[in-house]
């Protein structure tokens, strides 16, 4: 098993090498399946994990300790580097942000994210100065603890600011030392291109929010270095379960006959190769 320092370097190298897909498991079984299928890194999903626990995402319904435990389990499940979706770092203060970054490193993670979003339905996005100050603290802590920091501008997805403001924030996050930049909810491919051309650091694009119907090649050609699935994979899996259960509720069980074996689920590549 690689050391955390080796995983961090692997994760940094992936962003330098070109565009890659980083899926978001919500449990260890899914993480191992993704590793078996050849994915090169993993990310946690706050929304997918909250749903799996019967809780609500982005509302302080999941604690920092809960998320750290979940992220540590994903990090320990495979040899892959893992970056954690830690929302607003679960902290109201600068000291709390720095503490979260430190704890993420101690949990074995290669990366951690911080958002300008906060759990307040009336004021979901932090003011510019507040957001920038918190990223500054997170970036300093990330340098201290050798962990890749992703800084997110979430106002597009929340409808609280436009693309220009997202880029303004991302540029400041970059100047402060954020390693990866991320603006969920970009409406179209032109917007993705504009963000990538406006900054020099690697950009993450998430599927399931904003622009849809794009191919890997289109996203990569726009300049994106990392494509995450966010909570969309958990929603798709939940949708499949809902569909199967809806049929079972009518007294039909045929779809259970097509369920893969445990062996296939545990070792998907090996079974495919056979």
CSV table of C-alpha atoms in Angstrom, one decimal:
chain,number,residue,atom,x,y,z
A,1,UNK,CA,0.0,0.0,0.0
A,2,UNK,CA,1.4,3.4,-1.0
A,3,UNK,CA,2.1,6.0,1.7
A,4,UNK,CA,0.0,9.1,2.0
A,5,UNK,CA,2.9,11.2,0.6
A,6,UNK,CA,3.1,8.9,-2.4
A,7,UNK,CA,-0.7,9.2,-2.9
A,8,UNK,CA,-0.4,13.0,-2.8
A,9,UNK,CA,2.3,13.0,-5.4
A,10,UNK,CA,0.3,10.6,-7.6
A,11,UNK,CA,-2.7,12.9,-7.3
A,12,UNK,CA,-0.7,16.0,-8.2
A,13,UNK,CA,0.8,14.2,-11.2
A,14,UNK,CA,-2.7,13.2,-12.5
A,15,UNK,CA,-3.6,16.9,-12.7
A,16,UNK,CA,-0.4,17.6,-14.7
A,17,UNK,CA,-0.8,14.7,-17.1
A,18,UNK,CA,-4.2,15.6,-18.6
A,19,UNK,CA,-7.9,15.1,-18.1
A,20,UNK,CA,-9.1,12.2,-15.9
A,21,UNK,CA,-12.3,11.0,-14.3
A,22,UNK,CA,-12.7,10.9,-10.6
A,23,UNK,CA,-15.8,9.0,-9.4
A,24,UNK,CA,-17.4,9.6,-6.0
A,25,UNK,CA,-18.1,6.5,-3.9
A,26,UNK,CA,-20.3,6.6,-0.8
A,27,UNK,CA,-19.0,3.4,0.7
A,28,UNK,CA,-16.0,1.1,0.7
A,29,UNK,CA,-17.6,-1.5,-1.6
A,30,UNK,CA,-18.1,1.1,-4.3
A,31,UNK,CA,-14.6,2.4,-3.9
A,32,UNK,CA,-13.1,-1.0,-4.4
A,33,UNK,CA,-15.3,-1.5,-7.5
A,34,UNK,CA,-14.1,1.7,-9.0
A,35,UNK,CA,-10.5,0.9,-8.3
A,36,UNK,CA,-11.0,-2.5,-10.0
A,37,UNK,CA,-12.4,-0.8,-13.1
A,38,UNK,CA,-9.2,1.2,-13.4
A,39,UNK,CA,-10.1,4.7,-12.1
A,40,UNK,CA,-7.0,6.5,-10.9
A,41,UNK,CA,-8.3,8.5,-8.0
A,42,UNK,CA,-11.5,8.8,-5.9
A,43,UNK,CA,-13.5,11.6,-4.3
A,44,UNK,CA,-16.0,11.5,-1.6
A,45,UNK,CA,-19.5,12.9,-2.1
A,46,UNK,CA,-21.2,14.8,0.7
A,47,UNK,CA,-24.6,14.5,-0.9
A,48,UNK,CA,-24.3,10.8,-1.7
A,49,UNK,CA,-23.1,10.0,1.8
A,50,UNK,CA,-25.8,12.2,3.5
A,51,UNK,CA,-28.4,10.3,1.4
A,52,UNK,CA,-27.0,7.0,2.4
A,53,UNK,CA,-27.3,8.0,6.0
A,54,UNK,CA,-30.9,9.3,5.6
A,55,UNK,CA,-29.8,12.9,6.2
A,56,UNK,CA,-29.7,16.1,4.3
A,57,UNK,CA,-26.6,17.5,2.5
A,58,UNK,CA,-25.4,21.0,3.2
A,59,UNK,CA,-27.4,21.6,6.3
A,60,UNK,CA,-25.1,20.7,9.2
A,61,UNK,CA,-26.9,17.4,9.3
A,62,UNK,CA,-23.6,15.6,8.8
A,63,UNK,CA,-20.8,16.5,11.3
A,64,UNK,CA,-17.1,16.9,10.6
A,65,UNK,CA,-16.4,13.7,12.5
A,66,UNK,CA,-18.9,11.8,10.4
A,67,UNK,CA,-17.3,13.0,7.2
A,68,UNK,CA,-13.8,12.3,8.4
A,69,UNK,CA,-14.8,8.8,9.4
A,70,UNK,CA,-16.4,8.2,6.0
A,71,UNK,CA,-13.5,9.8,4.1
A,72,UNK,CA,-10.9,7.7,6.0
A,73,UNK,CA,-12.8,4.5,5.2
A,74,UNK,CA,-12.8,5.4,1.5
A,75,UNK,CA,-9.0,6.2,1.7
A,76,UNK,CA,-8.3,2.9,3.4
A,77,UNK,CA,-10.4,0.8,1.0
A,78,UNK,CA,-8.0,1.0,-2.0
A,79,UNK,CA,-4.5,2.0,-3.1
A,80,UNK,CA,-5.9,5.1,-4.8
A,81,UNK,CA,-5.5,8.8,-3.8
A,82,UNK,CA,-8.7,10.2,-2.3
A,83,UNK,CA,-9.9,13.8,-2.1
A,84,UNK,CA,-12.7,14.7,0.3
A,85,UNK,CA,-15.7,16.8,-0.3
A,86,UNK,CA,-15.7,18.7,3.0
A,87,UNK,CA,-18.2,21.4,2.1
A,88,UNK,CA,-17.2,24.6,4.0
A,89,UNK,CA,-14.7,22.6,6.0
A,90,UNK,CA,-17.3,22.2,8.7
A,91,UNK,CA,-16.0,25.3,10.4
A,92,UNK,CA,-17.2,28.8,11.3
A,93,UNK,CA,-13.8,30.1,12.1
A,94,UNK,CA,-10.4,30.3,10.5
A,95,UNK,CA,-8.9,28.1,13.2
A,96,UNK,CA,-11.6,25.6,12.5
A,97,UNK,CA,-10.8,25.6,8.7
A,98,UNK,CA,-7.1,24.9,9.4
A,99,UNK,CA,-8.0,22.2,11.9
A,100,UNK,CA,-10.2,20.4,9.3
A,101,UNK,CA,-7.4,20.5,6.7
A,102,UNK,CA,-5.0,19.0,9.3
A,103,UNK,CA,-7.5,16.3,10.2
A,104,UNK,CA,-8.0,15.5,6.6
A,105,UNK,CA,-4.3,14.8,6.2
A,106,UNK,CA,-4.2,12.7,9.3
A,107,UNK,CA,-7.1,10.7,8.0
A,108,UNK,CA,-5.0,9.6,5.0
A,109,UNK,CA,-6.4,11.8,2.4
A,110,UNK,CA,-4.5,13.2,-0.6
A,111,UNK,CA,-6.9,16.1,-1.1
A,112,UNK,CA,-9.6,18.2,0.5
A,113,UNK,CA,-12.0,20.8,-0.7
A,114,UNK,CA,-13.4,24.1,0.6
A,115,UNK,CA,-16.5,25.9,-0.7
A,116,UNK,CA,-17.7,29.4,-0.5
A,117,UNK,CA,-21.1,28.0,0.4
A,118,UNK,CA,-22.4,27.8,3.9
A,119,UNK,CA,-25.4,25.9,5.6
A,120,UNK,CA,-27.7,28.9,5.6
A,121,UNK,CA,-30.7,28.7,3.3
A,122,UNK,CA,-31.3,32.5,3.5
A,123,UNK,CA,-27.6,33.3,2.7
A,124,UNK,CA,-26.1,30.2,1.1
A,125,UNK,CA,-22.9,31.9,-0.3
A,126,UNK,CA,-20.3,33.7,1.7
A,127,UNK,CA,-19.4,37.3,0.9
A,128,UNK,CA,-16.3,37.7,-1.3
A,129,UNK,CA,-13.9,38.8,1.5
A,130,UNK,CA,-15.0,36.1,3.9
A,131,UNK,CA,-14.7,33.4,1.2
A,132,UNK,CA,-11.2,34.6,0.2
A,133,UNK,CA,-10.0,34.8,3.8
A,134,UNK,CA,-11.1,31.2,4.5
A,135,UNK,CA,-9.4,29.9,1.3
A,136,UNK,CA,-6.2,31.7,2.4
A,137,UNK,CA,-6.3,29.8,5.7
A,138,UNK,CA,-7.1,26.5,4.0
A,139,UNK,CA,-4.3,27.0,1.5
A,140,UNK,CA,-1.7,27.7,4.2
A,141,UNK,CA,-2.8,24.6,6.1
A,142,UNK,CA,-2.7,22.5,2.9
A,143,UNK,CA,0.9,23.6,2.3
A,144,UNK,CA,1.8,22.8,5.9
A,145,UNK,CA,0.3,19.3,5.8
A,146,UNK,CA,1.0,18.5,2.1
A,147,UNK,CA,-2.5,17.9,0.9
A,148,UNK,CA,-4.0,19.0,-2.4
A,149,UNK,CA,-6.6,21.8,-1.9
A,150,UNK,CA,-9.6,22.3,-4.2
A,151,UNK,CA,-11.3,25.6,-3.8
A,152,UNK,CA,-14.9,25.9,-5.0
A,153,UNK,CA,-17.0,28.8,-6.1
A,154,UNK,CA,-20.5,27.6,-5.6
A,155,UNK,CA,-22.6,30.7,-6.4
A,156,UNK,CA,-23.3,29.7,-10.0
A,157,UNK,CA,-25.1,26.5,-8.9
A,158,UNK,CA,-27.0,28.4,-6.2
A,159,UNK,CA,-27.9,31.2,-8.5
A,160,UNK,CA,-26.4,33.9,-6.3
A,161,UNK,CA,-23.8,35.2,-8.7
A,162,UNK,CA,-22.8,35.0,-12.4
A,163,UNK,CA,-19.9,33.5,-14.3
A,164,UNK,CA,-17.8,36.7,-14.0
A,165,UNK,CA,-18.0,36.6,-10.3
A,166,UNK,CA,-17.2,32.9,-10.2
A,167,UNK,CA,-14.1,33.6,-12.2
A,168,UNK,CA,-13.1,36.6,-10.0
A,169,UNK,CA,-13.3,34.3,-6.9
A,170,UNK,CA,-11.4,31.4,-8.6
A,171,UNK,CA,-8.6,33.8,-9.6
A,172,UNK,CA,-8.3,35.0,-6.0
A,173,UNK,CA,-8.4,31.4,-4.8
A,174,UNK,CA,-5.6,30.5,-7.2
A,175,UNK,CA,-3.5,33.4,-6.2
A,176,UNK,CA,-3.8,32.3,-2.6
A,177,UNK,CA,-2.4,28.8,-3.4
A,178,UNK,CA,-5.4,26.6,-4.2
A,179,UNK,CA,-4.2,23.7,-6.3
A,180,UNK,CA,-7.4,22.9,-8.1
A,181,UNK,CA,-10.3,25.2,-9.0
A,182,UNK,CA,-14.0,24.2,-9.2
A,183,UNK,CA,-17.2,26.1,-10.1
A,184,UNK,CA,-20.2,23.7,-10.0
A,185,UNK,CA,-23.3,24.7,-12.1
A,186,UNK,CA,-21.6,26.1,-15.2
A,187,UNK,CA,-24.4,26.3,-17.7
A,188,UNK,CA,-22.7,25.3,-21.0
A,189,UNK,CA,-19.4,24.3,-22.7
A,190,UNK,CA,-18.5,27.9,-23.5
A,191,UNK,CA,-18.7,28.7,-19.8
A,192,UNK,CA,-16.4,25.8,-19.0
A,193,UNK,CA,-13.9,27.0,-21.7
A,194,UNK,CA,-14.0,30.5,-20.3
A,195,UNK,CA,-13.2,29.4,-16.8
A,196,UNK,CA,-10.3,27.2,-18.0
A,197,UNK,CA,-8.9,30.0,-20.1
A,198,UNK,CA,-9.2,32.5,-17.2
A,199,UNK,CA,-7.0,30.6,-14.7
A,200,UNK,CA,-3.7,28.7,-14.8
A,201,UNK,CA,-4.5,26.0,-12.3
A,202,UNK,CA,-6.2,22.7,-13.0
A,203,UNK,CA,-10.0,23.0,-13.2
A,204,UNK,CA,-12.5,20.4,-12.0
A,205,UNK,CA,-15.8,20.0,-13.8
A,206,UNK,CA,-18.7,18.1,-12.1
A,207,UNK,CA,-21.3,16.2,-14.0
A,208,UNK,CA,-24.9,16.4,-12.9
A,209,UNK,CA,-24.9,20.1,-12.3
A,210,UNK,CA,-25.3,22.7,-15.1
A,211,UNK,CA,-24.2,21.7,-18.6
A,212,UNK,CA,-25.3,18.2,-19.6
A,213,UNK,CA,-24.9,15.9,-22.6
A,214,UNK,CA,-21.1,16.6,-22.9
A,215,UNK,CA,-18.6,13.9,-23.8
A,216,UNK,CA,-15.3,13.3,-22.1
A,217,UNK,CA,-13.5,14.6,-25.2
A,218,UNK,CA,-15.5,17.8,-25.3
A,219,UNK,CA,-14.9,18.5,-21.6
A,220,UNK,CA,-11.2,17.7,-21.9
A,221,UNK,CA,-10.8,19.8,-25.0
A,222,UNK,CA,-12.3,22.7,-23.1
A,223,UNK,CA,-9.3,22.6,-20.8
A,224,UNK,CA,-10.7,20.7,-17.8
A,225,UNK,CA,-8.2,18.4,-16.0
A,226,UNK,CA,-10.5,16.6,-13.7
A,227,UNK,CA,-14.1,15.4,-14.2
A,228,UNK,CA,-16.0,14.5,-11.0
A,229,UNK,CA,-19.4,12.8,-10.7
A,230,UNK,CA,-20.4,14.5,-7.5
A,231,UNK,CA,-23.7,13.1,-6.2
A,232,UNK,CA,-25.0,12.2,-9.6
A,233,UNK,CA,-23.6,8.7,-9.4
A,234,UNK,CA,-25.4,8.1,-6.1
A,235,UNK,CA,-28.6,9.6,-7.5
A,236,UNK,CA,-28.3,7.3,-10.6
A,237,UNK,CA,-27.8,4.3,-8.3
A,238,UNK,CA,-30.7,5.3,-6.1
A,239,UNK,CA,-32.8,5.7,-9.2
A,240,UNK,CA,-32.0,2.1,-10.3
A,241,UNK,CA,-32.9,0.8,-6.9
A,242,UNK,CA,-36.1,2.8,-6.9
A,243,UNK,CA,-37.0,1.3,-10.3
A,244,UNK,CA,-36.3,-2.2,-9.2
A,245,UNK,CA,-38.2,-1.8,-5.9
A,246,UNK,CA,-41.2,-0.2,-7.8
A,247,UNK,CA,-41.4,-3.4,-9.9
A,248,UNK,CA,-41.1,-5.6,-6.8
A,249,UNK,CA,-43.9,-3.7,-5.2
A,250,UNK,CA,-46.2,-4.9,-8.0
A,251,UNK,CA,-45.3,-8.5,-7.3
A,252,UNK,CA,-42.8,-8.9,-10.1
A,253,UNK,CA,-39.2,-10.2,-9.3
A,254,UNK,CA,-37.7,-10.8,-12.8
A,255,UNK,CA,-35.1,-8.0,-12.5
A,256,UNK,CA,-33.5,-9.7,-9.5
A,257,UNK,CA,-32.6,-12.6,-11.8
A,258,UNK,CA,-30.2,-10.3,-13.7
A,259,UNK,CA,-28.4,-9.2,-10.5
A,260,UNK,CA,-24.6,-9.8,-10.8
A,261,UNK,CA,-22.8,-12.2,-8.6
A,262,UNK,CA,-20.9,-11.1,-5.5
A,263,UNK,CA,-17.8,-12.2,-7.3
A,264,UNK,CA,-18.5,-9.9,-10.2
A,265,UNK,CA,-19.2,-7.0,-7.9
A,266,UNK,CA,-16.0,-7.6,-5.9
A,267,UNK,CA,-13.7,-8.2,-8.9
A,268,UNK,CA,-15.3,-6.5,-11.9
A,269,UNK,CA,-12.2,-6.3,-14.1
A,270,UNK,CA,-11.3,-10.0,-13.6
A,271,UNK,CA,-14.8,-11.1,-14.5
A,272,UNK,CA,-14.8,-8.9,-17.6
A,273,UNK,CA,-11.5,-10.2,-18.7
A,274,UNK,CA,-12.7,-13.8,-18.5
